[in-house]
Tab-separated table of C-alpha atoms in Angstrom:
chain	number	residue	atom	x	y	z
A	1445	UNK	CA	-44.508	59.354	19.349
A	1446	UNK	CA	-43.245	55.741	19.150
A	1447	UNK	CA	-45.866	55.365	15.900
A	1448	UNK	CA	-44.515	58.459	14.130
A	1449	UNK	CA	-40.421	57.742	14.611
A	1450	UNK	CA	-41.677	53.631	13.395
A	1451	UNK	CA	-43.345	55.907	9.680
A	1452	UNK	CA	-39.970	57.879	9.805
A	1453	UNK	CA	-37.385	54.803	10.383
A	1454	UNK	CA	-37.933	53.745	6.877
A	1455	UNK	CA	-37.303	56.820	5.318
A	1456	UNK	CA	-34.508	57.513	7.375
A	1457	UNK	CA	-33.157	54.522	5.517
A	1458	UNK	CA	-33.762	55.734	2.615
A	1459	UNK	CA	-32.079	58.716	2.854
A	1460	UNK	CA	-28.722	56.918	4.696
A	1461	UNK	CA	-29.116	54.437	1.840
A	1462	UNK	CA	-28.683	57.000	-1.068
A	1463	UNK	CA	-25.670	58.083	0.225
A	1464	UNK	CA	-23.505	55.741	0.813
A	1465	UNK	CA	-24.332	52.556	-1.660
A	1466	UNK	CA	-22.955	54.195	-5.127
A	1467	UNK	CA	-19.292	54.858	-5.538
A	1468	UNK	CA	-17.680	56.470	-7.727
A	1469	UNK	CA	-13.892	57.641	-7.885
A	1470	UNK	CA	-12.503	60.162	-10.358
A	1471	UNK	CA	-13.687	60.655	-14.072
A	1472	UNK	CA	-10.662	59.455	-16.349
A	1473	UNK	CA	-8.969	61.720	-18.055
A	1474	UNK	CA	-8.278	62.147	-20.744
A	1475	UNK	CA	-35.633	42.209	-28.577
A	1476	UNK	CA	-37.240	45.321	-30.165
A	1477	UNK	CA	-40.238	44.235	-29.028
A	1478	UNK	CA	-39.490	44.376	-25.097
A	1479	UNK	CA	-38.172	47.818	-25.674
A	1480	UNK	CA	-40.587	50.694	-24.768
A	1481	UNK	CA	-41.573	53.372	-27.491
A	1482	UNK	CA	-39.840	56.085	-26.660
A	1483	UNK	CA	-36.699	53.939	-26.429
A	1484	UNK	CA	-36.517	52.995	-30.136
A	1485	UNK	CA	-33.923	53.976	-32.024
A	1486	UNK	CA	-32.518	55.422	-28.935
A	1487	UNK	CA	-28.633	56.302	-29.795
A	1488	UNK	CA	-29.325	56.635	-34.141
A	1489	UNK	CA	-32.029	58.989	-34.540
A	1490	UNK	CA	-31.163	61.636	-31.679
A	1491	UNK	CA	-32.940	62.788	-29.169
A	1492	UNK	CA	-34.147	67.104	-28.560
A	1493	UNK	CA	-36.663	68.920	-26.540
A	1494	UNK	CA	-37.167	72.540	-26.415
A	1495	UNK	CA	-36.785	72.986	-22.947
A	1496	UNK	CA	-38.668	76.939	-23.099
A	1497	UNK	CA	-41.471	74.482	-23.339
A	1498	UNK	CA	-42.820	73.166	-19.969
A	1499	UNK	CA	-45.108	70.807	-21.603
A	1500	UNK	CA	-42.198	69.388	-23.524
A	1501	UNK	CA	-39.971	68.904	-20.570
A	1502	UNK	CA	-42.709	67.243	-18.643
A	1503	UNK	CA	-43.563	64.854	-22.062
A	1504	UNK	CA	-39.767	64.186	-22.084
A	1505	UNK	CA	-39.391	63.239	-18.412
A	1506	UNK	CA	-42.252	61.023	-18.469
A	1507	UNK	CA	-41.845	59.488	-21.798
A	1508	UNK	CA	-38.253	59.018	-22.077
A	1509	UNK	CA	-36.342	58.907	-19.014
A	1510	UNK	CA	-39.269	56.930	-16.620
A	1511	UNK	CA	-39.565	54.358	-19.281
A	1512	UNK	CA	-35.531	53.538	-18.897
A	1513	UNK	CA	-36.007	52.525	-15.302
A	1514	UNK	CA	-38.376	49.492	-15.891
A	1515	UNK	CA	-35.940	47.842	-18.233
A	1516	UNK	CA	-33.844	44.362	-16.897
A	1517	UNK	CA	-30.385	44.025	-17.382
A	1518	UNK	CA	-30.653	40.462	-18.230
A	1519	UNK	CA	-27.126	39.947	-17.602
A	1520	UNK	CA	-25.944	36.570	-18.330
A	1521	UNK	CA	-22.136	36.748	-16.569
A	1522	UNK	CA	-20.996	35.677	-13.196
A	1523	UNK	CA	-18.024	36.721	-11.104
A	1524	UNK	CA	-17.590	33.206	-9.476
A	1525	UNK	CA	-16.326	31.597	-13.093
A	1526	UNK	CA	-14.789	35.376	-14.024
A	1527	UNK	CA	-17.513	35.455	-17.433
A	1528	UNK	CA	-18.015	39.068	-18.684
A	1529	UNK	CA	-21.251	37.852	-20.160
A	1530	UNK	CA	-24.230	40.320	-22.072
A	1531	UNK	CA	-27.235	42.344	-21.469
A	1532	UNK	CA	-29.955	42.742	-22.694
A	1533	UNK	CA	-30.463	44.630	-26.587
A	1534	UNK	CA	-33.571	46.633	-24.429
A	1535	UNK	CA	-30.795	46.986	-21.497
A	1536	UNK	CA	-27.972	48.932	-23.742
A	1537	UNK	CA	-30.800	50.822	-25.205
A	1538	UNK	CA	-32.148	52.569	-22.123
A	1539	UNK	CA	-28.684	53.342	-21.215
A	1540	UNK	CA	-28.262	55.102	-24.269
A	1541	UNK	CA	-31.356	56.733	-24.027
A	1542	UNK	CA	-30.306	57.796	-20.650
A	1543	UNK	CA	-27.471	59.346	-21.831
A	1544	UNK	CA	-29.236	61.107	-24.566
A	1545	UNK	CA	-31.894	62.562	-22.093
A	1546	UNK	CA	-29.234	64.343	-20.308
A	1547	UNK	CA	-27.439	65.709	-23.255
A	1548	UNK	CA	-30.991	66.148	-25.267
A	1549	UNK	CA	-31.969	68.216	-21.933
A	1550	UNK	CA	-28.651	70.402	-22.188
A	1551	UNK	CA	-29.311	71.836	-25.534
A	1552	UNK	CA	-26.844	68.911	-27.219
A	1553	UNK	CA	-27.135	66.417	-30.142
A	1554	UNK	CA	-29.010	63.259	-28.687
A	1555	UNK	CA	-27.487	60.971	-30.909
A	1556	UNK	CA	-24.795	59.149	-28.519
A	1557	UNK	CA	-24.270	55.693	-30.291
A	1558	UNK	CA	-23.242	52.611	-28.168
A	1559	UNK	CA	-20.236	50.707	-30.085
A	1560	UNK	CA	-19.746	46.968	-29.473
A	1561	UNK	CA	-16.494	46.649	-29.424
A	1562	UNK	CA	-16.231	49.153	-27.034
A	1563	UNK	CA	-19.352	47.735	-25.059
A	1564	UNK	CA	-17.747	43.955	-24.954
A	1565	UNK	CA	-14.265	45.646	-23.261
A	1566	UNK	CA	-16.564	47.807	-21.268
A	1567	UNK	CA	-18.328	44.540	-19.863
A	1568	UNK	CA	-14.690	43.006	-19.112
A	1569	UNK	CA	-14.187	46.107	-16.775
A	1570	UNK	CA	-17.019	46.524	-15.609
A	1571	UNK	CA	-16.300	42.812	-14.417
A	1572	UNK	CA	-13.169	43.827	-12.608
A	1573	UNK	CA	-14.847	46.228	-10.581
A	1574	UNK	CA	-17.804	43.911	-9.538
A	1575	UNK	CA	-15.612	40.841	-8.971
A	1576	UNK	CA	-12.726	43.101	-7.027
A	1577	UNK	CA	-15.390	45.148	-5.368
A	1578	UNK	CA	-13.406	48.354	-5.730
A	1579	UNK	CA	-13.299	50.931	-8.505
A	1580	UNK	CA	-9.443	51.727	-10.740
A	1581	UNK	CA	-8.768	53.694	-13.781
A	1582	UNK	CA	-5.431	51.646	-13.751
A	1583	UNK	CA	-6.134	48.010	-12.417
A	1584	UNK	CA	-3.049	45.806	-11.739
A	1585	UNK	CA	-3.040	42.312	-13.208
A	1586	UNK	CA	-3.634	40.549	-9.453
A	1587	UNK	CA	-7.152	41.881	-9.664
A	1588	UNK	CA	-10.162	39.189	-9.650
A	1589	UNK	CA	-11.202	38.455	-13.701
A	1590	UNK	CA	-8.697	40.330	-15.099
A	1591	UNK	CA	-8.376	40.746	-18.802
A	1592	UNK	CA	-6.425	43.466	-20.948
A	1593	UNK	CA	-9.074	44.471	-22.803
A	1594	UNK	CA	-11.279	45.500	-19.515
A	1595	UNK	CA	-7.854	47.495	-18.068
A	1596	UNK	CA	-7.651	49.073	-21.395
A	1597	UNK	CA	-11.503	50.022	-21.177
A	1598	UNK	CA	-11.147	50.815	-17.340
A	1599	UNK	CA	-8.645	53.924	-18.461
A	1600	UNK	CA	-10.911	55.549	-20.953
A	1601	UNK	CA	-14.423	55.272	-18.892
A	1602	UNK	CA	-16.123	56.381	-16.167
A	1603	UNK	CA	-16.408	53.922	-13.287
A	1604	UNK	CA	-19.038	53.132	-11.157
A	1605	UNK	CA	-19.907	50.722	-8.609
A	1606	UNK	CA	-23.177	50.076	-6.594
A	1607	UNK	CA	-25.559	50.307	-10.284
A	1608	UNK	CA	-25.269	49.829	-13.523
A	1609	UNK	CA	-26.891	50.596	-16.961
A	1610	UNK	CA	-29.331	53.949	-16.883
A	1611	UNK	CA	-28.765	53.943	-12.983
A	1612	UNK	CA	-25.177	54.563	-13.193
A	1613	UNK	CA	-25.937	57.457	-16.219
A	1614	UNK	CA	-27.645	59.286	-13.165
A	1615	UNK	CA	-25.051	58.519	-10.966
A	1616	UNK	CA	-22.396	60.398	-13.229
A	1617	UNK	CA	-24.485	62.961	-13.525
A	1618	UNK	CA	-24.687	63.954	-10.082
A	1619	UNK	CA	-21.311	63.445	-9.562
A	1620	UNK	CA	-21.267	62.934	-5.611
A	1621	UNK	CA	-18.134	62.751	-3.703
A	1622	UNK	CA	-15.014	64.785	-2.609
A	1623	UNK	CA	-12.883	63.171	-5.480
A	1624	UNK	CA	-15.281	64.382	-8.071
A	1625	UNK	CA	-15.715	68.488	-7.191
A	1626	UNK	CA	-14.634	68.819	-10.807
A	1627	UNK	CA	-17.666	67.303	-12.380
A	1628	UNK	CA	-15.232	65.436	-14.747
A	1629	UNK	CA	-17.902	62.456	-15.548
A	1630	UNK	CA	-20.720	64.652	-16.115
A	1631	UNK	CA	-18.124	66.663	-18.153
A	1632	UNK	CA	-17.817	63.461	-20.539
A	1633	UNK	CA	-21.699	62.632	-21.433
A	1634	UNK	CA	-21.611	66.447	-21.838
A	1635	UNK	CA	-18.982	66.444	-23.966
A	1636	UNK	CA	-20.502	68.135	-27.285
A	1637	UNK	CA	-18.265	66.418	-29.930
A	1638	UNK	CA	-19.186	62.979	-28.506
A	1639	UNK	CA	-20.897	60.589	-30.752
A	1640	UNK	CA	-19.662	57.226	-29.846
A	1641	UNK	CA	-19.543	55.684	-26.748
A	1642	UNK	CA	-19.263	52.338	-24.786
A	1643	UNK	CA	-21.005	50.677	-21.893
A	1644	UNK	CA	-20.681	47.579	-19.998
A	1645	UNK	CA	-23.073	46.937	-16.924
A	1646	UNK	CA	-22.775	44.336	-14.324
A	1647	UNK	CA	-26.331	43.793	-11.976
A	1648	UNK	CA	-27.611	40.887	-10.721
A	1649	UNK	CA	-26.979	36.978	-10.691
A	1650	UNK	CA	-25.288	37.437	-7.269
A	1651	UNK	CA	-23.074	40.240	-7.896
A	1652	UNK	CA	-22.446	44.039	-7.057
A	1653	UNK	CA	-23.770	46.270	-9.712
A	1654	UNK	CA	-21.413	48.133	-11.710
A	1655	UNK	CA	-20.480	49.869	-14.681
A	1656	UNK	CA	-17.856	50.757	-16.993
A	1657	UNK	CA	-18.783	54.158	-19.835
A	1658	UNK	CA	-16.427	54.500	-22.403
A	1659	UNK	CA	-15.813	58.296	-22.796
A	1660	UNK	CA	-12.830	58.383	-23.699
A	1661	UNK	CA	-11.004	58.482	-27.223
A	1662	UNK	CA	-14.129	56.467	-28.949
A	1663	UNK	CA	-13.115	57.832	-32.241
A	1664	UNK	CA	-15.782	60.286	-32.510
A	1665	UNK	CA	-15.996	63.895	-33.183
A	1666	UNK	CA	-18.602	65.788	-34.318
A	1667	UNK	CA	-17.161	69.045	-34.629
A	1668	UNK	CA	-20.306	70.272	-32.181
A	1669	UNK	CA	-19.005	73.221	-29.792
A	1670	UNK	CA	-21.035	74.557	-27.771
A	1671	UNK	CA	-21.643	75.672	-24.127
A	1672	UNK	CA	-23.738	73.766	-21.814
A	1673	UNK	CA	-25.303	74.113	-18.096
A	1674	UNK	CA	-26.387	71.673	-15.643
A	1675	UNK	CA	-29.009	72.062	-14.525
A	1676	UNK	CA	-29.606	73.542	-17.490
A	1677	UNK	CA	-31.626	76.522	-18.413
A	1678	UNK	CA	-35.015	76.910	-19.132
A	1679	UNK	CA	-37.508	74.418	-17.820
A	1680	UNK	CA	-36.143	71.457	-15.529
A	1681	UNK	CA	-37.622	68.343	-13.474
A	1682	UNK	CA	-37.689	69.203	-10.205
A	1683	UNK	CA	-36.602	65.077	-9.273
A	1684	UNK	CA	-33.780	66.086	-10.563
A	1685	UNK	CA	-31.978	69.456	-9.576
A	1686	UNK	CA	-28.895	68.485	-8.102
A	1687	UNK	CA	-26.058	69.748	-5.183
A	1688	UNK	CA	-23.598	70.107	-8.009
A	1689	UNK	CA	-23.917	72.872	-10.188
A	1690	UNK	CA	-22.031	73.464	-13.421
A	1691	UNK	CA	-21.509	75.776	-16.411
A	1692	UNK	CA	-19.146	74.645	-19.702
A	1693	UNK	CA	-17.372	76.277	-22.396
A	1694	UNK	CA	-14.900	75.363	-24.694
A	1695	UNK	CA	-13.127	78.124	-24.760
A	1696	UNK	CA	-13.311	79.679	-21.273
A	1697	UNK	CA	-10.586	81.161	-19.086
A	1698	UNK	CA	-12.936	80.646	-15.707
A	1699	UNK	CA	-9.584	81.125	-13.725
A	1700	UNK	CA	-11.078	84.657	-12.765
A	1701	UNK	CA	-14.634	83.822	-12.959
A	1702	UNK	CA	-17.201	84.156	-10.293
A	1703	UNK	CA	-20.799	82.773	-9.837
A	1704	UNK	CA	-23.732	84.279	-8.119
A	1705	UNK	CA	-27.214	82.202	-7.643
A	1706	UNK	CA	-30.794	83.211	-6.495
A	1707	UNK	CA	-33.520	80.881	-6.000
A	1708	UNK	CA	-36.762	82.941	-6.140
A	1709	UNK	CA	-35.127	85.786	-6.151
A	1710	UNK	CA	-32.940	85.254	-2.565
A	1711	UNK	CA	-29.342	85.043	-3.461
A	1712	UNK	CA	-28.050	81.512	-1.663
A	1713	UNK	CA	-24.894	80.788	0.081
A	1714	UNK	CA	-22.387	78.953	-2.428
A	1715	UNK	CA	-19.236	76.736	-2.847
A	1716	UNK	CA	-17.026	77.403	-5.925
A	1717	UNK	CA	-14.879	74.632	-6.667
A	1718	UNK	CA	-11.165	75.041	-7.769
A	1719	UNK	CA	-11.083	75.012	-11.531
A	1720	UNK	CA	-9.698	71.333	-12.965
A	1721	UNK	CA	-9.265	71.526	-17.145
A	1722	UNK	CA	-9.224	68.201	-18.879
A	1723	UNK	CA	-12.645	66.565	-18.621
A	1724	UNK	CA	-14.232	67.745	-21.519
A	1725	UNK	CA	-14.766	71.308	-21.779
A	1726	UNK	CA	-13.398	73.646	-19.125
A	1727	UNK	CA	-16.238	74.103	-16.494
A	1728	UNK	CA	-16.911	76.100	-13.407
A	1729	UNK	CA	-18.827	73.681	-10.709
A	1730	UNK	CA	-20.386	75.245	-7.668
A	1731	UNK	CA	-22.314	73.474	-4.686
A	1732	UNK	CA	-25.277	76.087	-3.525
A	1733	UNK	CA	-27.230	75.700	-0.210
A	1734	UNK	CA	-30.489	74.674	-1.426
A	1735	UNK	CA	-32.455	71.945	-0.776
A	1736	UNK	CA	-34.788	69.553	-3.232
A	1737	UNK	CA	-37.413	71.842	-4.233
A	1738	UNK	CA	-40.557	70.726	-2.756
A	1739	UNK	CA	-43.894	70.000	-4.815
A	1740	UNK	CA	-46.261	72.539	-5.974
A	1741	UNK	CA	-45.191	76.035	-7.646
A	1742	UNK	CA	-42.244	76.422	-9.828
A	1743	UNK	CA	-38.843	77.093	-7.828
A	1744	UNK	CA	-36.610	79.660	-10.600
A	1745	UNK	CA	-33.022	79.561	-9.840
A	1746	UNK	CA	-30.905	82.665	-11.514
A	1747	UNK	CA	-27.569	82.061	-12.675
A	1748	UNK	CA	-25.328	85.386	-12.959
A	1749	UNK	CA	-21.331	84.184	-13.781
A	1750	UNK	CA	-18.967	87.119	-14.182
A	1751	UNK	CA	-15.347	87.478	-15.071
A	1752	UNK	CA	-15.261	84.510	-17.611
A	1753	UNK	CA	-13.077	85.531	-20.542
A	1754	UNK	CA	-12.859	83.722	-23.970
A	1755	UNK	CA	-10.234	84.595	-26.063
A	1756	UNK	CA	-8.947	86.737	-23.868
A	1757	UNK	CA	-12.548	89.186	-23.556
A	1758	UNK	CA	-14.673	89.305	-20.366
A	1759	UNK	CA	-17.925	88.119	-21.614
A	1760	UNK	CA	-20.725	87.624	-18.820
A	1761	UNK	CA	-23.231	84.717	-18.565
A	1762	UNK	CA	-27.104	85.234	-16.809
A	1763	UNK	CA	-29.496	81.996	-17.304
A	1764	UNK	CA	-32.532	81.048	-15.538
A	1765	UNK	CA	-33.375	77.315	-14.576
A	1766	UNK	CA	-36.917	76.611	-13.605
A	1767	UNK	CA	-37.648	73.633	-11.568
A	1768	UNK	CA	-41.310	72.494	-12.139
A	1769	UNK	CA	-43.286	69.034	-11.020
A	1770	UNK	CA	-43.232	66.309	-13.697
A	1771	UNK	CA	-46.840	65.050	-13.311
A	1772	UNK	CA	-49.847	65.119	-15.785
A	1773	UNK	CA	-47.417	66.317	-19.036
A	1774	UNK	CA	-46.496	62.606	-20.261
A	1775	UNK	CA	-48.592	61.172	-23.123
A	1776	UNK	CA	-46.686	57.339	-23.293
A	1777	UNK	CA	-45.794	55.271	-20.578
A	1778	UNK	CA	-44.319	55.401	-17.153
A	1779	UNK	CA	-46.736	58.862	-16.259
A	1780	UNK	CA	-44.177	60.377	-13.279
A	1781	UNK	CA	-45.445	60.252	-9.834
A	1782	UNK	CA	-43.396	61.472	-6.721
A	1783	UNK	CA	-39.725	62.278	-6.478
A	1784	UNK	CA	-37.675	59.218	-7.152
A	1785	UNK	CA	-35.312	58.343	-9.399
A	1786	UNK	CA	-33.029	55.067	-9.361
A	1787	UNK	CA	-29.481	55.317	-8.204
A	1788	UNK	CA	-28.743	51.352	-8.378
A	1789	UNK	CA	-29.704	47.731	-9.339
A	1790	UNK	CA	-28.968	44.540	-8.372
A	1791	UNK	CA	-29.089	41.810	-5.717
A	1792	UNK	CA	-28.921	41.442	-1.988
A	1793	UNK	CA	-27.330	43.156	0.974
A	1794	UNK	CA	-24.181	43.601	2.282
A	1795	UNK	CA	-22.083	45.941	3.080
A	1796	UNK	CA	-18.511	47.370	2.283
A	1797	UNK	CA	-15.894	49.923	1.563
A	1798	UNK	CA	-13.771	50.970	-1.413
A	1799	UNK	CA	-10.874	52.906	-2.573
A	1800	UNK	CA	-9.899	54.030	-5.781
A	1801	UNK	CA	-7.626	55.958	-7.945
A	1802	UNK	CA	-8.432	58.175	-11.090
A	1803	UNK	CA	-6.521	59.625	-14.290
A	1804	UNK	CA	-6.446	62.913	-14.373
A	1805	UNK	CA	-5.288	65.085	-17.634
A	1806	UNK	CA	-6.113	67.026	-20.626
A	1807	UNK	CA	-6.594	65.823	-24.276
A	1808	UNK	CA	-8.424	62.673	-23.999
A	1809	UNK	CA	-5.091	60.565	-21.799
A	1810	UNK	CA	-4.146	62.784	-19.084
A	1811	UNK	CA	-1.667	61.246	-16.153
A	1812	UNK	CA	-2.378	63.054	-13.648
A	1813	UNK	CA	-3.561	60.924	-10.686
A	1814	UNK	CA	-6.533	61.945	-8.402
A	1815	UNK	CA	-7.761	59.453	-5.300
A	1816	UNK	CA	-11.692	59.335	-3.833
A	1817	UNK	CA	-13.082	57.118	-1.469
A	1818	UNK	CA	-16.386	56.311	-1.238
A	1819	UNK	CA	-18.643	53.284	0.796
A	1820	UNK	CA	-20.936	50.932	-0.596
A	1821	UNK	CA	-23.785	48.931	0.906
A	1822	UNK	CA	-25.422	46.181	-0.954
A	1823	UNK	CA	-26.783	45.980	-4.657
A	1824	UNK	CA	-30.658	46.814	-3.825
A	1825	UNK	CA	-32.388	49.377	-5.983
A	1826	UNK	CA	-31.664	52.729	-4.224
A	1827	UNK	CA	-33.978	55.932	-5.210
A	1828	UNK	CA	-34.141	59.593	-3.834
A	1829	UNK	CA	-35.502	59.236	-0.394
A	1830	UNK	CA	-39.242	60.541	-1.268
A	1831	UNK	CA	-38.938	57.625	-4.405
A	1832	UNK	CA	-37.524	55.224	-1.524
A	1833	UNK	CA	-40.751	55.250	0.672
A	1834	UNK	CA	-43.055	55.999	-2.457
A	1835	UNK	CA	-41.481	52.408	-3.086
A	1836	UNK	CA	-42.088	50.854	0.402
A	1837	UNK	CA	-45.870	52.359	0.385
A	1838	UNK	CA	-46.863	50.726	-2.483
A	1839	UNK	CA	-45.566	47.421	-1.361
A	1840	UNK	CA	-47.673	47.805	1.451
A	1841	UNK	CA	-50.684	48.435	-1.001
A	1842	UNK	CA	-50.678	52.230	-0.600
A	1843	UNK	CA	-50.231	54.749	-3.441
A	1844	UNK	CA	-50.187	58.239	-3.244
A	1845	UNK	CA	-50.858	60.137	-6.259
A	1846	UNK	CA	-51.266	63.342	-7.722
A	1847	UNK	CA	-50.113	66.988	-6.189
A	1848	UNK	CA	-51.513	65.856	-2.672
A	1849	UNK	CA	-49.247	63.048	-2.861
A	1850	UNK	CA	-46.123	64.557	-4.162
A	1851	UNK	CA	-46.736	66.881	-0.753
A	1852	UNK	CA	-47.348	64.463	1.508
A	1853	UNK	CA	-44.039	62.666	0.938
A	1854	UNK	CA	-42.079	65.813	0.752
A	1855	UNK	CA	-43.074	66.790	4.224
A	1856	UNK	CA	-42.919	63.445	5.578
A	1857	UNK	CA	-38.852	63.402	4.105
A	1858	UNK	CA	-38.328	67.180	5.594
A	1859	UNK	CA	-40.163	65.263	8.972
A	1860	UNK	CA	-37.884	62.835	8.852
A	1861	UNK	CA	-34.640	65.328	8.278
A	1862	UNK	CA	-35.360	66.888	11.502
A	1863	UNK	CA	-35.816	63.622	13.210
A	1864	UNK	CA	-32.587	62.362	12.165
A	1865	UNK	CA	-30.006	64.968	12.031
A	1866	UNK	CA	-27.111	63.206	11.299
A	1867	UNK	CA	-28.766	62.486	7.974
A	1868	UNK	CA	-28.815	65.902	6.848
């Protein structure tokens, strides 16, 4: 018994890791050479997949988003002597890639363009937030390295602190916390008349990861409106179905609107959240029971929303999303294996609490204020918990591949779940 709850420990940690090392607070309102492939051009030529197409989605996991998590930040700052510094050409291109996947993936144009200018003020926040170790839409002048043009940046982005660069992409995406029920930074990268954006990414060299994505008024509009889901419908990576559901439309009244979900066919027990306009495109976010879906056969959720009205008509919305395994579809590098993808970068240990406050608001500048709190712990590279001991296998020299594999460290996680309930 003492053997099995010494294999569990470290996936316990995993697990207790995940959730409390990445902060975020709330969404604001309103050489080539090094670089991988499939990471080319990421940000100018655009990125789509027809996601009816399993073999497509499984080609676009491996190929595009795996490839992103290899690349090094390179970041040539430093808190101590307040210098926003750089990363790396390969760095800012796997973030944009990142943040093309995701949009590419919700039936959106790919084509999200990091500006300078915007990435050099996104640096000076993300800066701020590193060197103060807390997260602000509105940082006062007292904080550690403070510069105008990284407050200025800090209202018009998405914070986050704990990773950085594609890491942080994720982190929006999933949108964890009590301050964020709304979804409002997923809400931005899925906003579908952005073309421009920022980034700035601290990681490494001593400090606490964090970044800074400028969302926010980047003087782009594409004139692109269209609905979009996440998950979203039609063929999904199972590594990455989420707890926090949402549907958008740019013209829906969801104020009436109610959602039902099945998985398999079983309706499951659901959260609506209240409805908050002004991120984006109005949404309705929900938080099912379900858990990750474990290795093997495909796991279809149904998606049946009623009562939504767009100009004033009740217009209903049914969409299936189909969670299959990843392996054995890539053709480039970076072939997936397992369950894990990163949630942060950087150096060291430690550990530490933050507040913050976040901009609330409509039209791109909103003032309404929102507060979340969140804990952090350390800089080291976090991963879903089956990704987190597929990690600390192989660097003890073991590697499990394949189907078996993926099964093997599923159980072991649900093992370890009912070991340690207060990780649930």
């Amino acid at each position: 018994m003492t053997a099995l709850l010494k294999l569990l420990l470290p996936i316990a940690l995993c697990i207790g890791a995940q959730s409390a090392r990445c902060e975020l607070i709330e969404a604001p309102s309103p050489s080539p050479s090094e670089i991988p492939t499939a990471l080319k051009g990421a940000g100018g030529v655009g990125l789509s997949v027809d996601t009816l197409d399993r073999n497509a989605v499984r080609a676009f996991y491996n190929d595009v988003y795996l490839p992103g998590e290899g690349v090094g930040a390179d970041w040539s700052g430093s808190t101590g002597s307040c210098t926003p510094g750089t990363t790396s050409a390969a760095y800012l291109t796997a973030t944009a890639t990142r943040i093309n996947f995701y949009r590419a993936m919700a039936g959106l144009p790919g084509n999200i363009q990091l500006d300078p200018t915007l990435n050099a003020r996104c640096q000076e926040a993300a800066l701020m937030m590193s060197a103060e170790n807390r997260l602000s839409h509105s940082p006062p002048a007292t904080w550690a390295c403070f510069s105008a043009d990284g407050a200025l940046a800090a209202a018009r982005s998405n914070l986050s602190l704990g990773n950085a660069g594609p890491q942080s992409i994720d982190a929006y995406m999933e949108d964890r916390g009590a301050g964020n029920r709304a979804a409002g930074h997923r809400r931005w990268i899925l906003d579908p008349g952005q073309t421009i954006m920022g980034s700035g990414s601290v990681s490494g060299n001593g400090a606490r990861a964090a970044n800074a994505l400028w969302v926010i008024n980047g003087g782009s509009d594409s004139g692109v409106s269209q609905p979009a889901s996440w998950p979203s419908m039609g063929f999904f990576p199972k590594p990455l179905i989420i707890a926090r559901w949402s549907y958008s439309h740019p013209q829906a009244d969801f104020s009436g609107a109610t959602v039902r979900m099945f998985e398999d066919g079983e309706e499951k027990t659901l959260v609506q959240n209240p409805i908050s306009n002004g991120f984006g495109d109005n949404t309705l976010v929900w938080e099912p029971q379900i858990g990750l879906p474990p290795p093997g056969a495909d796991v279809t959720y149904r998606i049946e929303i009623s009562g939504m009205r767009i100009s004033g008509v009740v217009q209903p919305v049914a969409y299936d999303v189909i969670a299959i395994d990843i392996t054995g579809g890539g053709s480039g590098e970076g072939e997936g294996e397992g369950e894990g993808e990163g949630e942060g970068e950087g150096e060291g240990e430690g550990e530490g609490e933050g507040e913050g406050e976040g901009e609330g608001g409509g039209g791109g500048e909103g003032e309404g204020e929102g507060e979340g709190e969140g804990e952090g712990e350390g800089e080291g590279e976090v991963t879903t918990p089956v990704g987190c001991l597929q990690s600390k296998l192989a660097d003890a020299g073991i590697h499990l591949n394949g189907l078996f594999g993926d099964l093997f460290l599923w159980l072991l996680t649900m093992l370890t779940l009912y070991t340690y309930p207060a990780l649930r």
